[in-house]
Amino acid sequence: MKTSYKYLMLVAAMGLTACQQDAEQKEVNSADDKVVVEKKVEVKADTQKDVKKKVVQRVDEHSYGNIDEVNLHHFDLELTVNFEAKALEGFVDLSFKRLKDGVSELVLDTRDITIDKAQQWVNDSWQDTSFELAKKDPDLGSKLSIDLNDSSNKVRVYYKTQPQASGLQWLTPEQTAGKKHPFVYSQAQAIHARSFIPIQDSPAVRVTYTANLKTPKELLALMSAFNEPDTELDGDYHFEMPQAIPPYLIALGVGNLEFKAMSDRTGVYAEPSLLDPAVAEFDDTERMVQVTEEMYGPYRWGRYDLLILPPSFPYGGMENPRLSFITPTVIAGDKSLVNLIAHELAHSWSGNLVTNATWEDFWLNEGFTSYVENRIMEELFGEERATMERALSVQGLHEEVKALPKEFTILNVDLNGRDPDDAFSGVPYTKGQMFLTYLEKKFGRDVFDAFLVKYFNAHAFQSLTTTEFKKYLKANLLDKHPGVVSMDEIDTWIHEPMLPEMMPNPTSDAFTTVDAETKAWLADQKTLADLGSSEWTVHEWLHFINNLPEDLSLEHMTQLDSEFKLTDSTNNEIAHAWLLLSLKAGYDEVMPRLETYLVSIGRRKLIVPLYKALMETEDGAAFAKRVYKVARPGYHPLAQGTIDEVVK
Ligand SMILES: CC/C=C\C/C=C\C[C@@H](O)/C=C/C=C/C=C\[C@@H](O)CCCC(=O)O
Ligand SMILES: [Zn+2]
């Protein structure tokens, strides 16, 4: 096996002796994958702590790409969307610059892609070149090495995706709202872009792109690129993405989609029956863009549109640039769940503009975004709602942390040897958000806002590691205001497990009132009719349900349901909270509703806790297995993977 280029990069950076290099080299040559190589280097670096922090964290253990040798900066994609074969078929031209002399190969990430041919651009023509597709690693996929001659700077790869591509979901017409047309969409984060494009699939890479997609004539294709609002349906679509983005933000969606504008630069794409409800729900989007610009500087991506996906979309939203992908489960009819739009929009600053360099730095994307999301909500809907949303998140975090492996409660998590999807949790989101809220409170909002604007500008269209962030924070905030927050405190937030005592604890007066009312009801001092609940917002309802005792009597559960019709709630968050409580309290009246819920929604956050709760009892497990059999074919591969583990 060849020596890992990353190994050499690390050795050079760490200044190991020739003898040490030799010893390491032997181990590397016998190792069969690069993760082992990096583990080895990390052990070695333990004796040089500062070097370890500086160097090892720059390594992206989730990519085979030779990014220190070849800088991939642009691609042109030509694909046919073949619904019968559940495949994308065509080729990609990858343009790159060499960073060193003597580079003889371009190393890419792939997963479950069939490679038909590789060519390189030499002397003004395409010439075949040899390539090697390595054995598949279960987490990372297959390394693709393409031989380069001395001068080429463009490679063409002919390929097709396979039906099980982890980054694509192919839906039959029956799985869509309209039931007449098929649908396909991508979800590339964290390391799934490689299942539909051979690429250096690391968030440290940034590429511009163009694409031509051929689809059935009656369908519309969209990408995370410029989407012309009045595109004609003709099955032949061209896209340009002039801003350089990391590969996990490459996205496509194809279906029976229509467009409605919400402002000059914002609009919604959705299946026809969902279009008007979505526009009504999300018509504050333009205001959201404006207030974010006022706080954090210009929106740098041109248009900001939303694509409403089928309910099987495994996440709430995905921040694909210029075109956020959105679950329909947040179309509640009362704008109660639109913080999700604030969140995806906030990524246009934190995540898409300033990006985590590796998946171990994921909290840099999500902590900042959750903080900015809440600031947008405060601007649009007031302090009380923003506080309630923070309080709900923090309570959820406390619950989640109890069940997580301790190492996953660290912001700068160690993902060595792990699939990033397996470490996914609310920690990078809410613990990260609370860290920034802590800094805001310590330094004051004006100072902290100025720091954030500077941070976004200084790192625009770049990726950075946690170590680089800490250095920037120290120089630009801590050292400028000495004695306010120490580096030890910063390290506790970023590198220690669990939740620090200094974590802010958002308290809402409205929630305090709900708590008092609940107490009075449980003590038989008030009836449900006297609770004042007719004035409650969705957030108060969520707080109420989430804080009821898990062993609430069946009599109390029945009273609640007959008074408030909670089993029939059409708000998916309230329904989720109520169904979960019902499972814990043994309130079986909900089972038919639970079955419908689990079969009709594929968003992991809403269904995984329900499957987990079901698996706690024998009857529940039998129910879970029966329902999952029906629901599974409609779920996204990511949700299938998670729930397969739960419902073993
Ligand atoms: C500690 C976690 C460390 C690393 C995880 C790295 C990457 C996460 C990756 O697996 C994929 C994440 C995709 C997220 C997409 C959208 C979310 O913001 C949705 C949140 C949940 C929801 O609202 O449904
Ligand atoms: Zn996010």
XYZ file of C-alpha atoms and ligand atoms in Angstrom:
673
model
C 0.000 0.000 0.000
C 1.157 3.509 -0.745
C 2.143 5.886 2.047
C -0.685 8.143 3.121
C -0.067 11.702 1.965
C -1.681 12.902 5.163
C 0.774 10.910 7.158
C 3.638 12.637 5.389
C 2.031 16.024 5.871
C 1.728 15.380 9.589
C 5.215 14.014 9.927
C 6.601 17.073 8.220
C 4.553 19.407 10.361
C 5.442 17.652 13.606
C 9.142 17.583 12.875
C 9.619 13.917 13.826
C 13.127 12.530 13.632
C 14.189 10.373 10.696
C 14.213 7.359 12.975
C 10.714 8.069 14.248
C 9.555 8.553 10.688
C 11.004 5.224 9.754
C 9.248 3.460 12.618
C 5.960 5.143 11.764
C 6.425 4.398 8.094
C 6.535 0.657 8.688
C 3.311 0.759 10.647
C 1.661 2.873 7.983
C 2.608 0.486 5.233
C 1.047 -2.413 7.058
C -2.105 -0.524 7.976
C -5.043 -0.949 5.668
C -6.773 2.374 6.100
C -5.905 5.927 6.899
C -7.906 6.183 10.102
C -5.387 3.849 11.733
C -2.602 6.029 10.400
C -4.070 9.084 12.032
C -4.677 7.336 15.332
C -1.042 6.372 15.344
C 0.054 9.923 14.701
C -2.248 11.198 17.381
C -0.718 8.872 19.993
C 2.703 10.093 19.023
C 1.586 13.700 19.259
C 0.461 13.272 22.844
C 3.988 14.143 23.881
C 3.751 17.404 21.955
C 0.354 18.702 23.023
C 0.558 22.019 21.237
C 1.625 20.395 17.986
C -1.198 17.903 18.298
C -3.778 20.644 18.620
C -2.347 22.559 15.713
C -1.806 19.735 13.300
C -4.001 16.756 14.006
C -7.185 18.780 14.039
C -6.516 19.992 10.500
C -6.706 16.424 9.276
C -10.080 15.420 7.971
C -10.338 11.800 8.947
C -13.523 11.464 6.924
C -11.993 12.091 3.518
C -9.467 10.229 1.404
C -8.999 13.314 -0.802
C -5.373 14.427 -1.299
C -6.204 18.022 -0.480
C -2.675 18.983 0.481
C -1.471 18.037 -3.016
C -4.358 18.946 -5.272
C -6.708 21.865 -4.778
C -10.018 20.985 -6.423
C -11.741 24.319 -7.028
C -14.453 23.857 -9.663
C -16.579 21.189 -11.330
C -18.941 20.958 -14.310
C -21.597 18.300 -14.015
C -23.582 16.613 -16.808
C -26.175 14.183 -15.473
C -29.352 12.442 -16.534
C -31.841 11.753 -13.757
C -33.069 8.223 -14.439
C -36.049 7.446 -12.196
C -36.517 3.913 -13.586
C -32.973 2.922 -12.687
C -32.903 5.168 -9.572
C -29.622 6.515 -10.875
C -27.828 9.702 -11.843
C -25.833 8.952 -14.985
C -23.245 11.045 -16.803
C -19.942 12.671 -16.056
C -18.224 15.337 -14.037
C -15.264 17.507 -15.071
C -13.115 18.331 -12.058
C -10.779 21.344 -12.323
C -7.864 21.568 -9.946
C -4.546 23.208 -9.193
C -1.488 21.281 -8.128
C -0.027 22.404 -4.830
C 3.273 20.535 -5.173
C 5.675 19.273 -7.791
C 5.522 15.648 -8.774
C 1.877 15.023 -7.929
C 0.888 11.908 -9.849
C -2.705 11.276 -8.821
C -5.970 12.883 -7.894
C -7.530 11.097 -4.944
C -11.298 11.386 -4.523
C -14.021 10.076 -2.250
C -16.798 7.875 -3.625
C -19.414 5.597 -2.119
C -21.455 3.094 -4.116
C -20.651 4.836 -7.399
C -19.959 2.871 -10.568
C -17.000 4.411 -12.383
C -17.134 3.791 -16.127
C -14.125 5.729 -17.345
C -11.630 8.434 -16.338
C -9.991 10.927 -18.681
C -7.657 13.878 -18.311
C -7.382 17.041 -20.390
C -4.010 16.940 -22.145
C -2.862 18.900 -25.200
C -6.351 20.276 -25.854
C -8.134 16.937 -25.834
C -9.557 14.323 -23.463
C -7.360 11.262 -23.075
C -8.180 8.107 -21.158
C -6.286 7.623 -17.937
C -6.103 4.741 -15.487
C -7.801 4.763 -12.119
C -8.152 2.531 -9.102
C -11.271 2.153 -6.987
C -10.362 0.749 -3.573
C -12.339 -1.698 -1.482
C -15.245 -0.026 0.302
C -14.832 1.142 3.887
C -18.226 0.916 5.651
C -18.069 4.536 6.880
C -15.917 6.293 4.310
C -16.766 4.550 1.048
C -14.214 3.786 -1.664
C -11.109 5.803 -2.363
C -10.780 6.626 -6.063
C -7.241 7.311 -7.300
C -6.905 8.743 -10.800
C -3.504 8.817 -12.463
C -2.357 12.238 -13.660
C 0.323 13.097 -16.177
C 2.694 15.990 -15.482
C 0.542 18.801 -16.796
C -3.196 18.114 -16.720
C -5.397 20.210 -14.466
C -8.761 18.781 -15.402
C -10.157 15.271 -15.084
C -13.410 13.839 -16.451
C -15.069 10.950 -14.630
C -17.919 9.015 -16.285
C -20.074 7.407 -13.598
C -23.477 6.347 -12.394
C -24.899 6.299 -8.897
C -26.421 3.169 -7.418
C -30.019 2.966 -6.154
C -28.850 2.715 -2.531
C -26.791 5.961 -2.733
C -26.740 7.185 0.866
C -27.093 10.819 -0.197
C -30.173 10.419 -2.406
C -33.754 9.485 -1.737
C -35.781 8.227 -4.703
C -39.502 8.498 -4.048
C -42.257 6.771 -5.987
C -45.292 8.893 -6.950
C -47.257 7.340 -4.033
C -44.696 8.760 -1.604
C -45.313 12.351 -2.732
C -48.125 14.756 -1.876
C -49.516 14.731 -5.441
C -49.169 10.932 -5.927
C -48.593 11.339 -9.683
C -44.898 12.020 -10.189
C -41.672 10.642 -8.752
C -39.318 12.792 -6.688
C -35.614 12.646 -5.915
C -33.610 14.812 -3.553
C -30.132 14.795 -2.062
C -28.830 15.208 1.488
C -25.042 15.458 1.327
C -24.134 16.455 4.884
C -22.015 15.103 6.416
C -20.215 12.707 4.019
C -22.830 11.713 1.448
C -21.910 13.972 -1.485
C -19.465 11.204 -2.428
C -22.425 8.896 -3.099
C -23.567 11.057 -6.011
C -20.382 12.866 -7.164
C -16.805 11.587 -7.029
C -15.168 14.457 -5.159
C -12.756 15.456 -2.398
C -15.573 15.256 0.106
C -14.163 17.348 2.917
C -15.635 20.567 4.357
C -12.114 22.020 4.075
C -12.524 22.003 0.268
C -14.434 24.740 -1.588
C -15.724 24.472 -5.136
C -17.707 26.560 -7.586
C -19.803 24.611 -10.092
C -22.009 24.460 -13.132
C -24.447 21.648 -13.832
C -26.752 20.419 -16.573
C -29.477 18.051 -15.396
C -31.750 16.125 -17.789
C -35.030 14.995 -16.253
C -38.468 13.841 -17.417
C -40.022 16.880 -19.161
C -42.859 17.461 -16.694
C -40.533 17.739 -13.686
C -38.560 20.712 -12.370
C -34.941 20.349 -11.265
C -33.393 22.626 -8.624
C -29.911 22.853 -7.167
C -27.992 24.720 -4.474
C -27.140 27.270 -7.148
C -28.875 30.070 -9.021
C -32.447 28.886 -9.692
C -34.247 31.086 -12.227
C -37.687 31.838 -10.675
C -39.552 31.502 -13.997
C -37.724 28.486 -15.375
C -39.693 26.713 -18.105
C -40.429 23.027 -17.655
C -38.517 21.286 -20.440
C -36.497 18.560 -18.737
C -33.185 20.269 -19.468
C -31.859 22.490 -16.694
C -28.704 24.519 -16.358
C -27.237 25.754 -13.063
C -24.376 27.984 -12.019
C -22.959 28.339 -8.547
C -20.388 31.147 -8.582
C -19.716 31.141 -4.837
C -17.274 28.495 -3.634
C -18.991 26.010 -1.326
C -17.906 22.873 0.521
C -19.090 19.611 -1.114
C -21.601 18.848 1.661
C -23.618 21.830 0.380
C -24.013 20.444 -3.146
C -27.694 19.631 -3.464
C -30.378 18.755 -5.988
C -34.109 18.161 -5.963
C -36.318 17.014 -8.842
C -40.093 16.675 -8.741
C -43.454 18.121 -9.653
C -42.593 21.517 -8.229
C -44.078 24.971 -8.586
C -42.704 28.318 -7.494
C -44.240 31.308 -5.733
C -42.307 34.473 -4.929
C -42.436 35.942 -1.410
C -40.285 38.994 -2.258
C -37.846 40.016 -4.990
C -35.220 37.657 -3.675
C -37.155 35.016 -1.675
C -39.651 32.382 -2.749
C -40.940 28.868 -2.181
C -40.753 25.745 -4.366
C -43.198 23.011 -3.413
C -45.541 20.397 -4.780
C -48.689 22.262 -5.901
C -50.900 21.296 -2.940
C -48.287 22.518 -0.440
C -47.330 25.765 -2.167
C -49.911 28.180 -0.728
C -49.774 26.827 2.842
C -45.966 27.038 2.709
C -45.992 30.622 1.419
C -48.461 31.645 4.140
C -46.332 29.963 6.803
C -42.987 31.348 5.670
C -43.885 34.805 4.375
C -41.649 36.419 7.024
C -38.560 35.099 5.235
C -37.638 38.413 3.584
C -37.852 40.186 6.949
C -35.652 37.487 8.412
C -33.018 38.135 5.734
C -33.205 41.879 6.404
C -32.796 41.675 10.186
C -29.923 39.223 9.833
C -28.201 41.573 7.412
C -28.678 44.423 9.883
C -27.060 42.391 12.650
C -24.323 40.459 10.825
C -23.654 42.066 7.460
C -24.820 41.490 3.888
C -26.449 38.309 2.632
C -23.853 37.254 0.072
C -25.648 34.576 -1.916
C -28.082 36.399 -4.213
C -31.490 34.686 -3.930
C -32.794 32.861 -0.852
C -35.469 30.279 -1.709
C -37.052 27.388 0.166
C -37.700 23.937 -1.264
C -40.424 22.057 0.597
C -39.606 18.371 0.540
C -41.800 15.333 1.097
C -42.334 14.346 4.773
C -39.711 11.594 4.534
C -36.928 14.227 4.584
C -34.887 13.023 7.579
C -34.084 16.474 8.994
C -35.970 19.637 9.850
C -34.026 21.547 7.266
C -30.788 21.604 5.354
C -28.997 24.845 4.683
C -28.177 24.223 1.020
C -26.962 27.628 -0.216
C -29.517 29.802 -2.007
C -32.079 27.002 -1.560
C -32.776 25.687 1.944
C -34.407 22.251 1.998
C -37.338 22.241 4.433
C -39.464 19.500 6.007
C -43.224 19.997 5.528
C -43.654 19.005 9.207
C -43.111 22.649 10.197
C -46.069 23.945 8.188
C -48.231 24.263 11.299
C -50.639 26.944 10.066
C -49.667 29.463 12.764
C -45.943 30.183 12.152
C -45.167 28.501 15.468
C -42.250 26.472 14.054
C -40.664 29.032 11.726
C -37.533 29.209 13.856
C -36.446 26.427 11.504
C -36.373 28.944 8.629
C -34.416 31.372 10.831
C -31.992 28.523 11.493
C -31.446 27.542 7.852
C -31.122 31.190 6.836
C -28.608 31.839 9.651
C -26.378 29.210 8.047
C -25.854 31.678 5.184
C -23.444 33.343 7.633
C -22.396 30.541 9.986
C -21.697 27.290 8.184
C -22.035 28.227 4.540
C -19.902 31.380 4.639
C -17.678 30.355 7.566
C -17.444 26.587 7.595
C -16.238 23.873 9.960
C -12.973 22.476 8.553
C -13.697 18.948 9.788
C -16.770 17.247 11.243
C -15.157 17.409 14.684
C -15.676 21.173 14.402
C -19.372 20.778 13.565
C -20.307 22.846 16.626
C -18.783 25.883 14.864
C -21.513 25.505 12.230
C -24.403 24.612 14.477
C -23.663 26.469 17.722
C -23.236 29.781 15.890
C -26.280 29.081 13.727
C -28.503 28.238 16.699
C -27.347 31.452 18.380
C -28.040 33.562 15.262
C -31.382 31.755 14.718
C -32.520 32.821 18.179
C -31.395 36.407 17.597
C -33.446 36.494 14.374
C -36.475 35.141 16.249
C -36.042 37.807 18.915
C -35.936 40.556 16.264
C -39.061 39.289 14.511
C -41.212 37.878 17.289
C -39.897 39.515 20.468
C -37.839 38.591 23.494
C -40.450 36.425 25.201
C -40.742 33.988 22.288
C -36.975 33.866 21.804
C -36.527 33.097 25.513
C -39.145 30.356 25.384
C -37.395 28.768 22.401
C -34.058 28.876 24.213
C -35.603 27.398 27.354
C -37.201 24.545 25.384
C -33.881 23.782 23.675
C -31.950 23.822 26.954
C -34.443 21.548 28.651
C -34.221 19.183 25.671
C -30.429 19.296 25.933
C -30.469 18.352 29.628
C -32.651 15.347 28.805
C -30.551 14.331 25.821
C -27.240 14.574 27.642
C -28.452 12.062 30.255
C -28.689 9.398 27.578
C -25.625 10.249 25.460
C -22.204 8.619 25.734
C -20.117 11.120 27.710
C -17.663 11.670 24.839
C -20.482 12.909 22.584
C -21.253 15.732 25.012
C -17.965 17.462 24.110
C -18.284 20.347 21.658
C -14.996 19.599 19.872
C -15.920 15.908 19.669
C -13.465 13.146 18.750
C -14.839 11.372 15.689
C -11.793 9.282 14.911
C -12.985 5.970 13.502
C -16.634 7.029 13.629
C -19.250 7.894 11.069
C -20.249 11.536 11.807
C -23.913 10.584 11.506
C -23.523 8.273 14.512
C -22.436 11.170 16.742
C -25.230 13.518 15.692
C -27.047 15.090 18.644
C -28.343 18.398 20.001
C -25.022 19.054 21.754
C -23.266 21.016 18.969
C -26.491 22.990 18.517
C -27.642 23.910 22.006
C -24.457 23.587 24.056
C -22.752 25.593 21.301
C -25.538 28.175 21.382
C -25.315 28.455 25.173
C -21.546 28.943 24.949
C -22.092 31.926 22.667
C -24.945 33.204 24.842
C -22.529 33.019 27.772
C -19.965 35.096 25.857
C -22.680 37.577 24.866
C -23.710 38.011 28.493
C -20.126 38.358 29.705
C -18.956 40.878 27.095
C -22.270 42.583 26.437
C -24.327 42.325 23.269
C -22.740 45.266 21.441
C -19.207 43.988 21.897
C -20.163 40.425 21.062
C -22.114 41.425 17.939
C -19.152 43.449 16.689
C -16.930 40.418 17.281
C -19.290 38.181 15.295
C -19.440 40.559 12.337
C -15.660 40.707 12.286
C -15.408 36.911 12.596
C -17.786 36.330 9.661
C -15.933 38.854 7.502
C -12.477 37.597 8.394
C -13.355 33.997 7.519
C -15.836 34.515 4.684
C -15.751 31.598 2.195
C -13.190 29.790 4.335
C -13.196 26.753 6.596
C -11.661 26.768 10.068
C -10.957 24.368 12.916
C -11.832 24.751 16.565
C -8.179 25.487 17.306
C -8.143 28.271 14.747
C -11.381 29.627 16.189
C -9.953 29.657 19.719
C -6.911 31.557 18.542
C -9.107 34.116 16.798
C -11.395 34.423 19.837
C -8.447 35.011 22.144
C -6.874 37.695 19.943
C -10.087 39.473 19.000
C -12.267 39.239 22.093
C -10.591 37.852 25.209
C -7.323 39.824 24.965
C -9.148 43.000 23.962
C -11.237 42.863 27.168
C -8.897 41.319 29.713
C -10.258 39.723 32.866
C -13.758 39.023 31.533
C -13.463 35.401 30.395
C -10.390 33.190 30.766
C -8.965 30.705 28.288
C -9.558 28.002 30.913
C -13.261 28.764 30.829
C -13.212 28.620 27.022
C -11.462 25.238 27.178
C -14.037 23.947 29.646
C -16.823 24.881 27.255
C -15.128 23.413 24.212
C -13.213 20.387 25.456
C -14.922 19.177 28.640
C -17.828 16.720 28.580
C -21.337 17.360 29.951
C -22.782 20.828 30.624
C -20.730 23.370 32.576
C -22.128 24.981 35.707
C -21.614 28.381 34.107
C -24.116 27.470 31.367
C -26.893 30.086 31.150
C -30.307 28.822 32.205
C -32.939 30.681 30.166
C -36.092 31.235 32.199
C -39.379 32.377 30.792
C -42.057 34.077 32.920
C -44.701 32.432 30.760
C -43.252 29.011 31.549
C -43.127 29.817 35.263
C -46.855 30.562 35.110
C -47.506 27.296 33.249
C -45.544 25.421 35.931
C -47.655 26.970 38.704
C -50.885 26.111 36.878
C -49.737 22.538 36.301
C -48.868 22.140 39.959
C -52.275 23.415 40.995
C -54.019 21.012 38.607
C -51.993 18.018 39.773
C -52.833 18.951 43.376
C -56.543 19.092 42.462
C -56.640 22.808 43.266
C -57.650 23.735 39.731
C -59.533 22.074 36.900
C -58.145 21.864 33.395
C -60.732 24.389 32.273
C -59.255 26.919 34.740
C -55.652 26.630 33.540
C -55.783 29.638 31.247
C -54.576 27.423 28.420
C -56.769 29.089 25.792
C -54.088 31.798 25.667
C -51.140 29.431 25.491
C -48.785 29.491 22.542
C -47.381 26.285 21.011
C -44.261 26.866 23.110
C -46.248 26.960 26.354
C -48.053 23.797 25.313
C -44.723 22.097 24.648
C -43.366 23.199 27.999
C -46.552 21.993 29.702
C -46.492 18.512 28.105
C -42.726 18.060 28.440
C -42.890 18.780 32.155
C -45.795 16.553 33.117
C -44.730 13.580 35.267
C -43.886 10.529 33.154
C -46.002 8.356 35.428
C -49.077 10.541 35.135
C -52.185 8.482 35.943
C -54.377 7.210 33.130
C -57.182 9.259 34.641
C -55.132 12.432 34.265
C -54.098 11.476 30.713
C -57.729 10.835 29.779
C -58.809 14.166 31.289
C -56.129 15.995 29.331
C -57.036 14.328 26.078
C -60.758 14.876 26.386
C -60.283 18.537 27.373
C -57.582 19.453 24.840
C -57.815 16.783 22.093
C -54.062 16.363 22.200
C -54.067 13.049 20.348
C -55.559 14.877 17.378
C -53.141 17.815 17.457
C -52.051 18.774 13.955
C -48.966 20.518 15.279
C -46.255 17.910 14.727
C -44.138 19.047 17.693
C -47.094 18.982 20.102
C -48.191 15.605 18.714
C -44.659 14.282 19.183
C -44.458 15.471 22.800
C -47.909 14.076 23.607
C -47.274 10.703 21.937
C -43.985 10.357 23.814
C -45.615 11.157 27.152
C -48.448 8.737 26.355
C -45.990 5.910 25.734
C -44.242 6.602 29.018
C -47.530 6.886 30.924
C -49.006 3.798 29.213
C -51.912 5.738 27.673
C -52.821 3.329 24.854
C -55.573 5.452 23.331
C -52.897 7.111 21.209
C -51.728 3.955 19.438
C -53.715 4.400 16.172
C -52.575 8.039 15.967
C -49.010 6.966 16.736
C -49.110 4.483 13.884
C -50.291 7.141 11.416
C -47.655 9.538 12.709
C -44.795 7.057 12.319
C -45.868 5.995 8.852
C -46.425 9.491 7.512
C -43.341 11.326 8.867
C -39.679 10.470 8.292
C -37.980 13.314 10.187
C -35.553 11.562 12.517
C -35.891 14.008 15.387
C -39.641 13.381 15.557
C -39.734 9.613 15.124
C -36.554 8.124 16.640
C -37.496 8.998 20.279
C -40.892 7.365 19.718
C -39.355 4.130 18.430
C -36.936 4.172 21.369
C -39.782 4.627 23.871
C -41.760 1.827 22.211
C -38.825 -0.554 22.524
C -38.903 -0.173 26.319
C -41.848 -2.568 26.702
C -42.638 -5.929 25.169
C -45.957 -4.826 23.666
C -44.386 -1.595 22.487
C -41.559 -3.461 20.767
C -44.023 -5.696 18.928
C -45.939 -2.577 17.831
C -42.712 -0.842 16.760
C -41.612 -3.820 14.663
C -44.996 -4.166 12.968
C -45.279 -0.443 12.178
C -41.636 -0.107 11.124
C -42.106 -2.867 8.570
C -44.736 -0.712 6.878
C -42.984 2.616 7.423
C -39.395 1.657 6.579
C -39.644 1.677 2.760
C -40.843 5.288 2.950
C -37.990 6.468 5.177
C -34.735 8.028 3.960
C -31.649 5.740 4.125
C -30.337 7.834 7.054
C -33.501 7.316 9.089
C -33.563 3.642 8.118
C -29.984 3.261 9.381
C -30.794 4.864 12.738
C -34.073 3.023 13.300
C -32.673 -0.344 12.160
C -30.374 -0.030 15.172
C -33.230 0.870 17.522
C -35.722 -1.764 16.355
C -33.284 -4.655 16.189
C -21.325 15.939 17.746
C -21.725 15.763 16.342
C -20.555 15.742 15.522
C -20.507 15.561 14.289
C -21.633 15.350 13.432
C -21.254 15.797 12.120
C -22.094 15.966 11.177
C -23.516 15.789 11.349
C -24.034 15.017 10.216
O -24.099 13.713 10.561
C -25.234 15.540 9.545
C -25.967 16.546 9.960
C -27.069 17.060 9.200
C -27.868 18.013 9.677
C -28.941 18.608 8.945
C -29.886 19.333 9.512
C -30.039 19.536 10.983
O -29.792 20.858 11.326
C -31.407 19.102 11.438
C -31.578 19.074 12.934
C -32.647 18.130 13.402
C -34.033 18.460 12.940
O -34.477 19.604 13.118
O -34.722 17.610 12.388
Zn -28.071 23.745 11.326
